[in-house]
Coordinates of C-alpha atoms in Angstrom, one line a residue:
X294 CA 79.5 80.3 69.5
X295 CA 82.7 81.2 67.7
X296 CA 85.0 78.6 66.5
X297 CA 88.5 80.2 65.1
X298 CA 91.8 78.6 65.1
X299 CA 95.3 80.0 66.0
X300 CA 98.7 79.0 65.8
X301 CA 100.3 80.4 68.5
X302 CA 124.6 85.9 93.3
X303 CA 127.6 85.2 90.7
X304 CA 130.0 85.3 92.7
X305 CA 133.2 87.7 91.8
X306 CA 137.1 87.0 91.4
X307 CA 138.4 90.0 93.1
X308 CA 142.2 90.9 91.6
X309 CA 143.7 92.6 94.5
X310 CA 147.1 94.3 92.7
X311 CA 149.7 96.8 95.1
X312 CA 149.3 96.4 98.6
X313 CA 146.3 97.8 100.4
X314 CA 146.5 99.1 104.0
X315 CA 144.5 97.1 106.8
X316 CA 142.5 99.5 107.1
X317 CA 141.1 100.2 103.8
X318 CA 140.7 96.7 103.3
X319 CA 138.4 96.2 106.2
X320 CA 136.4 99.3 105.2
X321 CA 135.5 97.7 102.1
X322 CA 132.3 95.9 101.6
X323 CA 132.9 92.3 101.9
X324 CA 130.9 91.1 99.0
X325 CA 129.1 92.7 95.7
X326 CA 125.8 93.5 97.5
X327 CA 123.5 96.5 96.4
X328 CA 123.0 98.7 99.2
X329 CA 119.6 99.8 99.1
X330 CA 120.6 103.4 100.6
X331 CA 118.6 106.1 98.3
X332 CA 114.9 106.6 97.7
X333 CA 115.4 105.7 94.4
X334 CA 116.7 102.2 95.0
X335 CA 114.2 101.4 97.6
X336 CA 111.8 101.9 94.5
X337 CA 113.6 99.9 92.1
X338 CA 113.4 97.6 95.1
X339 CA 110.0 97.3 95.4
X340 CA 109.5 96.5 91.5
X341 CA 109.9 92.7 92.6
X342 CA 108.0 93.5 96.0
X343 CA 105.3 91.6 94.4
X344 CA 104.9 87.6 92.9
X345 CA 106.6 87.3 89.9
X346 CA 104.3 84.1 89.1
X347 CA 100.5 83.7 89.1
X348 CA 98.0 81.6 90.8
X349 CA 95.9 82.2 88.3
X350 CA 96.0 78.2 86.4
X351 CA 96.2 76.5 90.1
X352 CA 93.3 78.5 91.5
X353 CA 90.6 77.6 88.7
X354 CA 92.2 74.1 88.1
X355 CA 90.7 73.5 91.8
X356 CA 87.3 75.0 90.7
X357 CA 84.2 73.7 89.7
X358 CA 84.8 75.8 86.9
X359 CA 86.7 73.1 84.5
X360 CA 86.0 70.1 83.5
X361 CA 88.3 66.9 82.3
X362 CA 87.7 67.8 78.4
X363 CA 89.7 64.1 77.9
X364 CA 91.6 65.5 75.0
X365 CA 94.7 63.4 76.7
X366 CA 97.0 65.8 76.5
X367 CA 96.9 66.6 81.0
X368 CA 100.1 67.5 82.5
X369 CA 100.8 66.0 86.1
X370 CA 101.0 69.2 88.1
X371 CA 97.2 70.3 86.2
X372 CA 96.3 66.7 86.8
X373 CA 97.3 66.8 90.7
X374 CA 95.4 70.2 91.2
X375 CA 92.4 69.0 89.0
X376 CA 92.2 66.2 91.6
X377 CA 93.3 68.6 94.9
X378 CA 96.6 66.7 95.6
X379 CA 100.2 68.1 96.2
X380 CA 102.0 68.9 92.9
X381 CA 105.8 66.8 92.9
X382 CA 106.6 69.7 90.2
X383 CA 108.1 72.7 91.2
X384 CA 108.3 74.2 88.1
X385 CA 106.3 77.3 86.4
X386 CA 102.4 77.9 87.5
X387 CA 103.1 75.3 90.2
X388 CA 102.1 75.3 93.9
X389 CA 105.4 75.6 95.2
X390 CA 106.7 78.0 92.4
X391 CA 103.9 80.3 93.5
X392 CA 104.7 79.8 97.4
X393 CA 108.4 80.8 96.6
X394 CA 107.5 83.7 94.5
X395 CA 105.5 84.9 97.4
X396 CA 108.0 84.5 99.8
X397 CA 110.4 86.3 97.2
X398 CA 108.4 89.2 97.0
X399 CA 107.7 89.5 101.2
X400 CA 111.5 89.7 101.6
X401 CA 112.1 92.2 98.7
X402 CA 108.9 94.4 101.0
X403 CA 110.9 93.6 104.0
X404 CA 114.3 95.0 102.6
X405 CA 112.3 98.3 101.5
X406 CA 111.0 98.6 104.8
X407 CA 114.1 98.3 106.6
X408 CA 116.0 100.5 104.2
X409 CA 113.7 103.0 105.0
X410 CA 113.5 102.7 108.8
X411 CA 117.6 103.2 108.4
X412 CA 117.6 106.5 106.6
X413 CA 115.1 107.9 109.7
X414 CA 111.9 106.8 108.2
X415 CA 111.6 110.2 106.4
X416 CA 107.8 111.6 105.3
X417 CA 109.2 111.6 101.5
X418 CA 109.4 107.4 101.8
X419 CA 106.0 107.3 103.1
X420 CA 104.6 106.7 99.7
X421 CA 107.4 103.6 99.6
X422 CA 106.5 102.8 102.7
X423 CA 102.7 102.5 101.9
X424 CA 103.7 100.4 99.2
X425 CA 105.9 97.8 100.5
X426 CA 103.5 97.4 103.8
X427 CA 100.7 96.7 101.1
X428 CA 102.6 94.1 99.0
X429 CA 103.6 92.7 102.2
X430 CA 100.1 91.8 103.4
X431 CA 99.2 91.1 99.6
X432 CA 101.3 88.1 99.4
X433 CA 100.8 87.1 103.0
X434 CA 97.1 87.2 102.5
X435 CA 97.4 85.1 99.0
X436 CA 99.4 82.0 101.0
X437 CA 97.1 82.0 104.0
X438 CA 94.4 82.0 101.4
X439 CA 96.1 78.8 99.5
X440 CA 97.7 76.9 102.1
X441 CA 95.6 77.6 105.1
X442 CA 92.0 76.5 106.1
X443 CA 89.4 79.7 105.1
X444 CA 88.8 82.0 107.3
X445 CA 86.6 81.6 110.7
X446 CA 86.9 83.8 113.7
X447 CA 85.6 80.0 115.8
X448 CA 88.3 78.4 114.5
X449 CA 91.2 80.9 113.6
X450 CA 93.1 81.3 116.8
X451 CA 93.9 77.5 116.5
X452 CA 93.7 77.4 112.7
X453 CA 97.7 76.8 110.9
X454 CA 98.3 80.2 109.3
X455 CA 101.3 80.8 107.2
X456 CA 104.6 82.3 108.4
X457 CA 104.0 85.7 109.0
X458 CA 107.6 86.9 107.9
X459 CA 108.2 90.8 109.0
X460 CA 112.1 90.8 108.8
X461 CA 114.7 90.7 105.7
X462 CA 116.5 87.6 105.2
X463 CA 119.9 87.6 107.3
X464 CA 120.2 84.0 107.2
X465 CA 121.0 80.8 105.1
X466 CA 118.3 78.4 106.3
X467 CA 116.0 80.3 108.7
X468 CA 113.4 77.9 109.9
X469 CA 110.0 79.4 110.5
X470 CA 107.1 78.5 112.5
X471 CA 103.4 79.3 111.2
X472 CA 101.3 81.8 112.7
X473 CA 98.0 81.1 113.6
X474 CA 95.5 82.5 110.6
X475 CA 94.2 84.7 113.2
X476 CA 97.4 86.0 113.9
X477 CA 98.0 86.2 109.7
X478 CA 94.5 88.0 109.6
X479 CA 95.9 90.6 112.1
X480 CA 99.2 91.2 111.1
X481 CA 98.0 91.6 107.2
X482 CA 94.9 94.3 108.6
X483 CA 97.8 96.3 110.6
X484 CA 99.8 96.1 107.4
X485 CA 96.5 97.7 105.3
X486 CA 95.3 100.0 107.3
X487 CA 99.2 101.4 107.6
X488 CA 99.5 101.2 104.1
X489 CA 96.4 102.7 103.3
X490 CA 97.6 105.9 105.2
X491 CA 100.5 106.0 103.2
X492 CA 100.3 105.2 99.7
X493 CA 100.1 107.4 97.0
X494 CA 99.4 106.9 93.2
X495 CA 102.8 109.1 92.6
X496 CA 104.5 106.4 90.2
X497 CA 105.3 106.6 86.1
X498 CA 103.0 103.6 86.0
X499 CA 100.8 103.6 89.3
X500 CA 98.8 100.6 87.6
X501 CA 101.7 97.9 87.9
X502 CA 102.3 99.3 91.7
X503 CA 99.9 99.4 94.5
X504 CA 97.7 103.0 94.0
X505 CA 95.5 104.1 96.4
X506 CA 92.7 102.1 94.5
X507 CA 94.2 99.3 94.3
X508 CA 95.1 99.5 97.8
X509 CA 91.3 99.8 98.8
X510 CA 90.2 96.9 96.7
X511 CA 92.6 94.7 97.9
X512 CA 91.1 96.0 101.7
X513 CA 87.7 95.4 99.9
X514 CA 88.6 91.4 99.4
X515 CA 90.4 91.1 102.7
X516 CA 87.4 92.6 104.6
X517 CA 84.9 90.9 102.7
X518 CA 86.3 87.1 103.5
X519 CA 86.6 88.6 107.3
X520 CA 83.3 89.7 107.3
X521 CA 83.4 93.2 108.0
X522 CA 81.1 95.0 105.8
X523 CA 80.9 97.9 107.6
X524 CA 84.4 98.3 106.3
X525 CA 84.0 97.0 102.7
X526 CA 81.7 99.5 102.7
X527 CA 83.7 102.3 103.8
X528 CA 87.0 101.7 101.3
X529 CA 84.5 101.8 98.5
X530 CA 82.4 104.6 99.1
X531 CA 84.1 106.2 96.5
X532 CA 82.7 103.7 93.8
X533 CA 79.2 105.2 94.5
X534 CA 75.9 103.3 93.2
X535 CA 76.9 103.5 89.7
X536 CA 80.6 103.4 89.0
X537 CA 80.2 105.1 85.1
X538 CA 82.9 104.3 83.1
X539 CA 85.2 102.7 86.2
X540 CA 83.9 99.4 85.2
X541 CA 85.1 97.0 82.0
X542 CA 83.2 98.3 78.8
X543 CA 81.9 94.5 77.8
X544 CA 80.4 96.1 74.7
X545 CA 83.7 97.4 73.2
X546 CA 85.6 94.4 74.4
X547 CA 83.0 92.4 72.4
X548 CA 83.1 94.3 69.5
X549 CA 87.2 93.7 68.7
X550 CA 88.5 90.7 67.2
X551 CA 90.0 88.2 69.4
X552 CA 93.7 89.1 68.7
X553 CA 93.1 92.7 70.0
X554 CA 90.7 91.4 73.1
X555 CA 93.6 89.2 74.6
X556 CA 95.6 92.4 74.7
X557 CA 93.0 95.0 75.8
X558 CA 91.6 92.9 78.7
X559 CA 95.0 93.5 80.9
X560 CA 96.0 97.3 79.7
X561 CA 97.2 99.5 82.1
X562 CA 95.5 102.5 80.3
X563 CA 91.7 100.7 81.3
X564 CA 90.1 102.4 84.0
X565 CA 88.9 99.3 85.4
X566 CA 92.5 97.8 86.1
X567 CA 93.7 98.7 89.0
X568 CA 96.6 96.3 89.5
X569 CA 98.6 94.5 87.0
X570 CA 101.1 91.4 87.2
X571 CA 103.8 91.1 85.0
X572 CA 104.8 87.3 86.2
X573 CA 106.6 84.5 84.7
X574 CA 103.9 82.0 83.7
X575 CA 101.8 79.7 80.7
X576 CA 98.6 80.7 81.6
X577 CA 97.8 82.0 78.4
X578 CA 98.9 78.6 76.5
X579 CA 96.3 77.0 78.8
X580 CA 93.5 77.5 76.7
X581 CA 95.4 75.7 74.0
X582 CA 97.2 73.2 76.0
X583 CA 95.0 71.8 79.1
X584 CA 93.2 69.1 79.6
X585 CA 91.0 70.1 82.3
X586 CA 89.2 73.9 81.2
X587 CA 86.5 75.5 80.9
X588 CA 84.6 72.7 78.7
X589 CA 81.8 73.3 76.6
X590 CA 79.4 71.7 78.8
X591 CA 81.0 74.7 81.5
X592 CA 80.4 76.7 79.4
X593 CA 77.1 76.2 78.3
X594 CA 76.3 75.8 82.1
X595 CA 77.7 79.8 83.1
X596 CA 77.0 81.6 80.2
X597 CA 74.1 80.2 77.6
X598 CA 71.6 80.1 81.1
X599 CA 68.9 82.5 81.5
X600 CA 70.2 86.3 81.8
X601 CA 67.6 88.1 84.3
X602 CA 67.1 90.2 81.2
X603 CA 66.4 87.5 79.3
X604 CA 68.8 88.6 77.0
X605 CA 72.7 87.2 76.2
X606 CA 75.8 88.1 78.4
X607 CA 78.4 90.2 76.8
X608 CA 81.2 87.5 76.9
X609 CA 82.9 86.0 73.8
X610 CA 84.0 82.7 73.2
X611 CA 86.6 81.0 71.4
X612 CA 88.1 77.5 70.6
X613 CA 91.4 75.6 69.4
X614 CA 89.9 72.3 69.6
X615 CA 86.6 72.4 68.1
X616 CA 84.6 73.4 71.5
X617 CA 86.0 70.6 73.5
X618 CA 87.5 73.6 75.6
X619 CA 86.5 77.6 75.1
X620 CA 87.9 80.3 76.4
X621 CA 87.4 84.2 76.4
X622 CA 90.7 86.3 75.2
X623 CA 92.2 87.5 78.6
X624 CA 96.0 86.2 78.8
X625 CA 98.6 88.0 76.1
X626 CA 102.0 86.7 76.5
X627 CA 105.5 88.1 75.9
X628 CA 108.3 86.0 75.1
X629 CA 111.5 87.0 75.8
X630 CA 114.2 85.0 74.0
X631 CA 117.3 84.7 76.2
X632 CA 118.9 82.8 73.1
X633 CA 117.4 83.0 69.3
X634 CA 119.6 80.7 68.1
X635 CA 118.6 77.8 70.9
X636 CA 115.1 79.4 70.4
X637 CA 114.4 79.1 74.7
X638 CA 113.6 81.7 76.6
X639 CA 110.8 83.3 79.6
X640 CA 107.4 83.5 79.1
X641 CA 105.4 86.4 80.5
X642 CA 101.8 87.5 80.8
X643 CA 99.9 90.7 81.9
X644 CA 97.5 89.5 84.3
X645 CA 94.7 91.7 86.2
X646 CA 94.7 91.6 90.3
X647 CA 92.6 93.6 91.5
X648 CA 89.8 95.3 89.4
X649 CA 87.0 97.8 90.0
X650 CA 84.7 95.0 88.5
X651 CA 86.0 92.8 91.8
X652 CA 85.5 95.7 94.1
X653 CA 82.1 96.4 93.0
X654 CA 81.0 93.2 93.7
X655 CA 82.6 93.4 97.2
X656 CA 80.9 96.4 97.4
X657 CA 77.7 94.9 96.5
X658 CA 77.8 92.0 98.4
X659 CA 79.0 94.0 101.7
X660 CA 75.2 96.2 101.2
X661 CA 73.5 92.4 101.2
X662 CA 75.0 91.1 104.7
X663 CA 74.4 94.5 106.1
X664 CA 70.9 93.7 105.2
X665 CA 70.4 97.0 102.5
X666 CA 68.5 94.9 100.1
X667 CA 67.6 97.7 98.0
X668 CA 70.5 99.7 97.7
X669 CA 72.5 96.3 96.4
X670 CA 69.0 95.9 94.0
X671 CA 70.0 98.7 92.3
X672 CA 73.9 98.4 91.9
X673 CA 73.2 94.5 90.9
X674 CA 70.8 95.8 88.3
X675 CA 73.6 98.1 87.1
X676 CA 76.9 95.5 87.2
X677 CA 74.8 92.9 85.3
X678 CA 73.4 95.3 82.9
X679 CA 77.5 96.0 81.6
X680 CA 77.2 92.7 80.9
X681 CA 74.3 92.4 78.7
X682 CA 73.7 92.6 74.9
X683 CA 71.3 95.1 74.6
X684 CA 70.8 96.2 77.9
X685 CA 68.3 99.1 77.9
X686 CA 68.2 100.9 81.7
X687 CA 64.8 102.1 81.2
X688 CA 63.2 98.8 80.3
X689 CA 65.5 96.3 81.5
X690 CA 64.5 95.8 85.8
X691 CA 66.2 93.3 88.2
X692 CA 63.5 93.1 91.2
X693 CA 64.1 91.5 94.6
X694 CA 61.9 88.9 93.0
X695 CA 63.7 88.3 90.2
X696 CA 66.6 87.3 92.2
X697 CA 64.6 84.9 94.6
X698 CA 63.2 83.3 91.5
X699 CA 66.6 83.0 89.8
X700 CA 68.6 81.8 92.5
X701 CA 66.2 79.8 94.5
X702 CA 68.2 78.8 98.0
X703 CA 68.9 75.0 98.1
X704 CA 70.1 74.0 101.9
X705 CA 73.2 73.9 103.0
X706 CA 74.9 74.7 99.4
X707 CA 76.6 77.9 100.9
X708 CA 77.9 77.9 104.5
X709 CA 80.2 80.8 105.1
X710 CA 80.9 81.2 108.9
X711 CA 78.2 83.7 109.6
X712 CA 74.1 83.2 109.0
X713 CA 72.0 83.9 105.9
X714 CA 68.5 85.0 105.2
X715 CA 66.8 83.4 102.9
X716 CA 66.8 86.8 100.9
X717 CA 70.5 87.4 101.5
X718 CA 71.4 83.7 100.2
X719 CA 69.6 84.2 97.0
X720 CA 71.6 87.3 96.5
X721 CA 75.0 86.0 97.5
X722 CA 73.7 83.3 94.8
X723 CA 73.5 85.9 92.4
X724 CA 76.7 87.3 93.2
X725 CA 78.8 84.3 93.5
X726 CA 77.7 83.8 89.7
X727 CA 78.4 87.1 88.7
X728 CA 81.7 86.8 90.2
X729 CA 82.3 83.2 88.7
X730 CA 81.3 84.6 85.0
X731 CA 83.5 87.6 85.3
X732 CA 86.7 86.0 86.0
X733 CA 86.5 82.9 84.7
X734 CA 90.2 81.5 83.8
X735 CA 91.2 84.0 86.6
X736 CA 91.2 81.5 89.8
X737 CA 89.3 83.7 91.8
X738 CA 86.7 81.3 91.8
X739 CA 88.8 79.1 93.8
X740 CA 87.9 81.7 96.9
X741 CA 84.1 81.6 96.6
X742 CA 84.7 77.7 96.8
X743 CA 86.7 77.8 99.7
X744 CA 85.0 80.4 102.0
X745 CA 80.9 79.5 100.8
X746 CA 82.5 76.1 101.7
X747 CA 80.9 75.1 98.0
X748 CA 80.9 71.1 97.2
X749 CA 82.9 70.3 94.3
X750 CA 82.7 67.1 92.8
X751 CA 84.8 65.5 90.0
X752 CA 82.4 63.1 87.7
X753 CA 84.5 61.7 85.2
X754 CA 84.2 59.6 82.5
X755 CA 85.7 55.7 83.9
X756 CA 86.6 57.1 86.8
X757 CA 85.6 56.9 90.4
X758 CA 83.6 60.2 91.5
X759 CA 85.9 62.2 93.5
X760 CA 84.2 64.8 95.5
X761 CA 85.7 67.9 97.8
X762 CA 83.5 67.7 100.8
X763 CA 82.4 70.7 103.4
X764 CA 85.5 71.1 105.3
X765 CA 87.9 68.8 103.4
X766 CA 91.2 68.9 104.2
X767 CA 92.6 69.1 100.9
X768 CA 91.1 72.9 100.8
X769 CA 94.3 73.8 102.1
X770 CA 97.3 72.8 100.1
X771 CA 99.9 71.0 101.5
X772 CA 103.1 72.7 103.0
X773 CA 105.7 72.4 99.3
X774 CA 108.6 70.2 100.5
X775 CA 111.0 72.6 100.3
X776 CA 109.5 74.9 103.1
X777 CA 108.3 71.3 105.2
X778 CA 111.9 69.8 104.8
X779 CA 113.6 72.7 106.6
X780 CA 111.0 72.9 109.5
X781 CA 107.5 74.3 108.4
X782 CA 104.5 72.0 109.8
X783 CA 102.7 70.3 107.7
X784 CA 98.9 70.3 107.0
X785 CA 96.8 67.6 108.5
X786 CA 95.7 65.1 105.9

């Protein structure tokens, strides 16, 4: 364990002087609007065609991987999400911050798209037009995903989806009804498998815009919580049985101070990154600031258990508060002062979503449900051995045994919507852990929870034991009051 410390529309007065014909006056634009009319703006456009706040502190604040460290310092929106109730905050790394950032983004997509469609949907904007389709069904996908039960084909065609919005904004106060999560599930697939035709990783910075990989791990996650691992398979065919050099280098990482790792883990230049946020949040003060974390009990629990090497995982940890909460160095964050001598301004954070470390493991688990034991044997063996101090390939053997010993299948603790083997369960097992050590602080545990149907249960010191059952209703936030108040349904509670 290491213990270090740180300190850390305006609207315009128009002067009309001479007199103006009728004419001219009507031909001029009746307010200060851009008008997204050149390729060029349509890509400046698309700049903000993605959430410009994370999920990241909301998704593994619902996880079972915090705990309350009872430092007494919890906010009431971490508390609320600890506890899977609706947030009466609307502020910064809030549920209905992120819901509006969504929302943002889908109708700065939509505008893109209908710019384009006016100039004669021209073959030169096919590479904007890949893009925008793609962010489109990104931030549909992450608000079904939030506010929506999980995914299952029995259920979806009655399941409340999301608004599935397709147009730009033309009005004040549209009110919107909410597609069925089937119908969410079809319209983002259309939107992929459009987008995947068209984008291209033509950009000055192709990792802060959706790439072609990017675009196929995204595919990779949407497919995977579908099911269809025939096509998981096929977008990531291109990873092959050992990705060399494509994954994070755990061994470098591990080898740089902690200053350097926080800024590292998010580059752009890492091969591994395939898509990078630039949003407005705190989620790298959370390690110093929240109450409910990654405790050291958590910790202990993840990463100090038996490595199927029996050796130590590649991960580093770190402390403000004397191990009461750890946390690996993932979350740099830029500052921009909008007044030095009021010392205020915007906090922002590079934060990784969507990885070739996530899309391997798609990858992986896709060769498990089809039933290719052996094939997913050996790219397990190779994922976990990135991860290992002193991994030696020729000595160091993960067997189908190992992995039925390791992760021994304990009834009914996983129920996605489909069926199991006993083999397959230990695997997903295996995987689900793999998953929950790699991006701890990231929130994508949050989607194991919700589509393995995991039971998490809140055992607190004084307090009642508070426990998120198989099928709970609070899996699906509620509707933020400012989409319910102007006509959006509810969730059941």
């Amino acid at each position: 364990m290491k213990n270090i410390k740180y300190i850390k529309i305006t609207a315009a007065l128009l002067l009309l002087v001479g007199v103006s014909s009728c004419d001219d006056f009507l031909s001029e634009v009746p307010d200060n609007r851009t008008q997204i009319d050149t390729p060029e703006k349509i890509s400046e456009l698309l700049v903000n065609a993605y959430p410009l706040a994370s999920y990241m502190d909301l998704g593994e604040t619902m996880s079972d991987n915090v705990a309350d460290a009872e430092l007494n310092n919890a906010s009431v929106k971490s508390t609320q999400s600890y506890y899977w109730e609706m947030q009466d905050e609307t502020n910064i790394d809030t549920q209905a911050n992120y819901w509006d950032a969504c929302y943002r983004a889908i109708a700065h997509a939509n505008q893109a798209l209908q710019s384009i469609k006016e100039l004669g949907n021209p073959t030169s904007l096919n590479p904007q037009k890949g893009e925008a389709l793609l962010a489109r069904a990104y931030s549909h996908f992450m608000l079904v995903t939030f506010w929506s039960n999980r995914y299952n084909p029995a259920t979806a065609a009655t399941d409340l989806g999301v608004p599935y919005v397709t147009e730009p904004e033309t009005e004040l106060l549209k009110s919107y009804k909410r597609n069925t999560v089937k119908e969410v599930f079809d319209f983002i697939q259309q939107d992929i498998e459009e987008g995947l035709r068209y984008v291209s990783n033509n950009y000055k910075e192709p990792k802060f815009h959706f790439n072609k990989e990017a675009a196929k791990a995204f595919a990779s996650r949407f497919y995977l919580i579908k099911g269809d691992w025939d096509k998981v398979l096929e977008v990531s065919s291109g990873l092959g049985s050992k990705p060399v050099g494509k994954l994070k280098d755990y061994v470098t990482l591990s080898s740089l101070a902690p200053d350097i790792q926080f800024i590292e883990y998010s580059k752009s230049s890492l091969t591994s990154n395939l898509l990078i946020g630039s949003p407005n949040t705190l989620v790298g003060r959370s390690a110093n600031g929240s109450n409910f974390y990654l405790t050291d009990e958590k910790q202990r629990e993840l990463f100090n258990g038996t490595n199927p090497f029996g050796k130590a995982w590649l991960f580093d940890f770190y402390s403000y508060n004397s191990s009461s909460t750890l946390f690996t160095p993932k979350f740099e964050e830029y500052f921009k002062y909008t007044n030095l001598t009021a010392n205020i301004g915007i906090a922002y954070c590079g934060i990784v979503l969507l990885s070739n470390d996530e899309f391997y493991l798609n990858r992986i688990e896709a060769l498990v449900m089809k039933n290719r034991i052996a094939d997913a044997n050996t790219e397990l063996e190779y994922f976990l051995g990135t991860r290992t101090a002193g991994y030696n390939a020729a000595t160091d053997k993960l067997t189908e045994a190992d992995v039925v010993a390791g992760y021994p299948v304990i009834a009914d603790e996983l129920t996605p919507f489909y069926t199991m083997t006993a083999v397959q369960t230990s695997y997903i097992k295996a995987l689900t852990e793999a998953r929950r050590r790699d991006f701890v602080h990231e929130g994508l545990r949050w989607f194991d929870v919700k589509r393995f149907n995991i039971v998490v249960s809140r055992e607190d010191q004084g307090k009642p034991v508070n426990t998120l059952v198989k099928d709970d209703k609070r899996r699906a936030l509620q509707i933020p009051l400012s989409a319910s108040n102007y006509g959006v349904e509810k969730n059941p509670r």
